[in-house]
XYZ file of C-alpha atoms in Angstrom:
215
model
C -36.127 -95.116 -172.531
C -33.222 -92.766 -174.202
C -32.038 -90.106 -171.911
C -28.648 -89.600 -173.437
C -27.181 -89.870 -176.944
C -23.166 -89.764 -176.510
C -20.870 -88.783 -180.120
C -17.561 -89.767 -180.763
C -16.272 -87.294 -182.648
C -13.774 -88.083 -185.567
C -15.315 -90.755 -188.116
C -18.658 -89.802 -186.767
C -18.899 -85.836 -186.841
C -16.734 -85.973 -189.741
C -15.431 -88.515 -192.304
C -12.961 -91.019 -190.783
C -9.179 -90.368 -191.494
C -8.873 -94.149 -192.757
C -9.222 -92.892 -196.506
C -6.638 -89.780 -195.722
C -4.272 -92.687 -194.750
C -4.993 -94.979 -197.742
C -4.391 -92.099 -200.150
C -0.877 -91.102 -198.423
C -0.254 -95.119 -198.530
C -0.667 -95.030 -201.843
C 0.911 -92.044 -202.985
C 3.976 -92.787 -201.051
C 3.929 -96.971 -202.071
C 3.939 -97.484 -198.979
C 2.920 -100.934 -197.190
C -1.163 -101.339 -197.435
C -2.545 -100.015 -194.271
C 0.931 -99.222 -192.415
C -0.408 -96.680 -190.743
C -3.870 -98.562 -188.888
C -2.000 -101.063 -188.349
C 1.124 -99.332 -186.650
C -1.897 -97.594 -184.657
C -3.512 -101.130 -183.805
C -0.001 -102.897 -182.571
C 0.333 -102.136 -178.343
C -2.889 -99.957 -178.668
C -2.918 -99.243 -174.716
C 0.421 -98.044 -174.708
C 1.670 -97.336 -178.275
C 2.951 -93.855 -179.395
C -0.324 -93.131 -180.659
C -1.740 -93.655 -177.718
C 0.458 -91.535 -175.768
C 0.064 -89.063 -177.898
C -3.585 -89.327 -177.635
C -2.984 -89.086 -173.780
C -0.837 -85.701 -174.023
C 1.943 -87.771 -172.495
C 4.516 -87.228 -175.116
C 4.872 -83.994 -177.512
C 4.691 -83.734 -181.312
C 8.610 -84.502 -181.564
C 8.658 -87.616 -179.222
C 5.126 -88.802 -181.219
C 6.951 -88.218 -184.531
C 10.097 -90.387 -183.631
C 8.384 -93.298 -181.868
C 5.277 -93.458 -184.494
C 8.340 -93.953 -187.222
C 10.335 -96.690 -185.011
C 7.040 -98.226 -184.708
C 5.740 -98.082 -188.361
C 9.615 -99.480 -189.467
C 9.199 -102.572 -187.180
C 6.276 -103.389 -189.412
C 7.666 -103.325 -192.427
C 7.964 -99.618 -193.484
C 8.987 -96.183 -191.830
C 6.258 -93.673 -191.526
C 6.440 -90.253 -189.525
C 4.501 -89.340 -186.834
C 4.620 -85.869 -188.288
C 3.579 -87.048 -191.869
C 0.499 -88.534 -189.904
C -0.768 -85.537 -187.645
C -2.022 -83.615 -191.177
C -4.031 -86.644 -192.411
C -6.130 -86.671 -188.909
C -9.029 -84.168 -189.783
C -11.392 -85.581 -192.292
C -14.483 -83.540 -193.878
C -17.012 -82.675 -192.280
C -20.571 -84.440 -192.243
C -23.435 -81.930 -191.972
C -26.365 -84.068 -191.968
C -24.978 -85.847 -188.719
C -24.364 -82.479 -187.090
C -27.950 -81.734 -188.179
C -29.014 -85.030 -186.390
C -27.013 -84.261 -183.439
C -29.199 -80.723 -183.289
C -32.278 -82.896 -183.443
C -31.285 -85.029 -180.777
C -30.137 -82.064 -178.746
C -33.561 -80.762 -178.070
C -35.046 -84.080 -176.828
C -32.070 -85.662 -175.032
C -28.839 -85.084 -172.977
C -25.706 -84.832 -175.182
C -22.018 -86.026 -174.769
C -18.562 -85.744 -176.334
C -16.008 -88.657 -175.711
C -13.263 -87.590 -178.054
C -9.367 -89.443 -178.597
C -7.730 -86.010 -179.252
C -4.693 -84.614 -179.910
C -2.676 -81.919 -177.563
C -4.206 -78.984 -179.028
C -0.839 -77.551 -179.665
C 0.012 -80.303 -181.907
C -2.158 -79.868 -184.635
C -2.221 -76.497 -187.227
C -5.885 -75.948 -186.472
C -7.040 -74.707 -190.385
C -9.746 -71.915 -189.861
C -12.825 -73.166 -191.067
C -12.104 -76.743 -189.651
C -11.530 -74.860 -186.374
C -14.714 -73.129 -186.765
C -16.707 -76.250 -187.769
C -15.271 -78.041 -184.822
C -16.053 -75.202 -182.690
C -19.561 -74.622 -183.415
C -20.363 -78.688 -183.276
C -18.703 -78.739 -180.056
C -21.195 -75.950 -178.693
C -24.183 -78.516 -179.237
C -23.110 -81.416 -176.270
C -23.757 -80.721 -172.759
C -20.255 -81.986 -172.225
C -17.167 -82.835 -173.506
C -14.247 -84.922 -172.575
C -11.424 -84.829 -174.611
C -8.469 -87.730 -174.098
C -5.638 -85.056 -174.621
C -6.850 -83.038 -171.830
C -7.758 -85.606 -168.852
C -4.592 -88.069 -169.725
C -7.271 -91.379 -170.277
C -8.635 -92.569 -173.671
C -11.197 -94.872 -174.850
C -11.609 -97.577 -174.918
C -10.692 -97.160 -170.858
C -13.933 -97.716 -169.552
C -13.463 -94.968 -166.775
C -13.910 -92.789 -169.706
C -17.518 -93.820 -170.768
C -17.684 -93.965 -166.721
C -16.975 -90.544 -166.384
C -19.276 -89.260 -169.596
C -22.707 -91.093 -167.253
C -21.616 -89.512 -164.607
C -21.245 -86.147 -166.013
C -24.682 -85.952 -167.864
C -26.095 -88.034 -164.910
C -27.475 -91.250 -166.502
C -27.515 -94.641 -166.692
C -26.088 -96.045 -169.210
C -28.723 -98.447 -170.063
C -30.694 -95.404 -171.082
C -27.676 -94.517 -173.132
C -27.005 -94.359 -176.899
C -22.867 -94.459 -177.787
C -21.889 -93.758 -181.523
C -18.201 -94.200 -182.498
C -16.441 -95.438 -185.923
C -14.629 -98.002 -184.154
C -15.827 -101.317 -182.652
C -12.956 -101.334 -180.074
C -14.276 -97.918 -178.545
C -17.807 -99.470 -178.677
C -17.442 -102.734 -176.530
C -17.000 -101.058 -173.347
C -20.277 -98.900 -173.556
C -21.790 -101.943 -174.911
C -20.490 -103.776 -171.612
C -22.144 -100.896 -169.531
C -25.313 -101.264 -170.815
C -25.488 -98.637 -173.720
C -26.958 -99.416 -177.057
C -24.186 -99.027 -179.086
C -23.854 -97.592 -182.957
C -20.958 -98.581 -185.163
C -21.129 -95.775 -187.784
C -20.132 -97.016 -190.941
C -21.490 -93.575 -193.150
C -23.917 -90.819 -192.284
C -27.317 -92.536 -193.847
C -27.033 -95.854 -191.586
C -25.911 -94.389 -188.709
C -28.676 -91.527 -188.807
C -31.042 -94.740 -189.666
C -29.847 -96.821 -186.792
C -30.005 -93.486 -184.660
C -33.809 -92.746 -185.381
C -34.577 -96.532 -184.660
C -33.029 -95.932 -181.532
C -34.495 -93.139 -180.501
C -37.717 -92.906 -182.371
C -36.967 -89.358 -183.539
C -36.708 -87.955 -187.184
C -33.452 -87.192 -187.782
C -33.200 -86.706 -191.676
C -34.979 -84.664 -194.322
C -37.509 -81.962 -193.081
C -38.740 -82.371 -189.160
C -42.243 -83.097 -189.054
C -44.225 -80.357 -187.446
């Protein structure tokens, strides 16, 4: 029994920044994947993460992301990265999300950015805005100082929505943000693109998700 379908949000709710990164890498001939894997090396306590954890500001996150990126092979700055973060959005999951909505409890866990840090573009801001307005609630790294995959994160999401996670669906882009939900007893989604994940979402939840709702 499904009583709670809980979103990451970038990768998922939009495109994932990976091919934002690949096309700077390549632009710039820089290293092959510099940047994932500067983000990957120390991932609990890395510059990305801190940043992610609103415990260092834009300047600090630009200067440590560049030390970091050098050690493996090729500078990149944290400022240089910030811009490539956003990715497009992807209606038809926001339109599965609204499906979901009206059956089940919904939930946010987000790895943000301060919002200071980032130029917010307008109609990114209002995209983000109006998804945002479909969850019952939200928790955003940047603003409690914890990020996933800290499983007092997913912890804190249950408790919020007041479920059990065995009666829990977690989608996320990334399999390291997946295993502790998996661990809790979620049914877990690795979203890949829109089609499988809204495919593996349905199977999950025995709704229609995709092309007209049947009356």
């Amino acid at each position: 029994m499904v009583e709670a379908v809980i979103w990451d949000f970038g990768g998922v709710l939009t495109t994932s920044p990976f091919e934002a990164f690949a096309r700077f890498e390549k632009e710039r001939g820089l290293p092959v994947d510099i940047i994932r894997r500067t983000n990957a090396a120390n991932h609990f306590e890395n510059a990305w993460a801190k940043f992610e954890r609103a415990e260092v500001d834009l300047e600090t996150f630009d200067v440590l992301f560049a030390a970091e990126s050098l050690a493996l092979g090729a500078e990149v700055r944290g400022r240089d990265v910030v811009p490539l973060l956003s990715g497009d959005p992807r209606p038809e999951m926001v339109e599965a999300l609204r499906r979901v909505k009206q059956r089940f409890k919904t939930g946010c866990i987000t790895n943000n950015l301060p919002a200071n840090a980032i130029g917010s573009s307008g109609g990114r801001a209002l995209y983000v805005a109006e998804t945002m307005a479909l969850f019952d609630h939200v928790i955003e790294s940047a603003k409690i100082g914890l990020r996933k995959p800290d499983p007092r994160i997913y912890r804190m999401m249950v408790d919020a929505l007041g479920v059990d996670p065995k009666n829990c669906v977690y989608l996320d882009d990334l399999g390291v943000n997946l295993k502790p939900a998996r661990e809790m007893g979620m049914t877990t989604i690795k979203v890949i693109d829109g089609p499988q994940a809204i495919g593996e979402l349905e199977a999950a939840t025995g709704l229609t998700l995709s092309g007209h709702a049947h009356a």
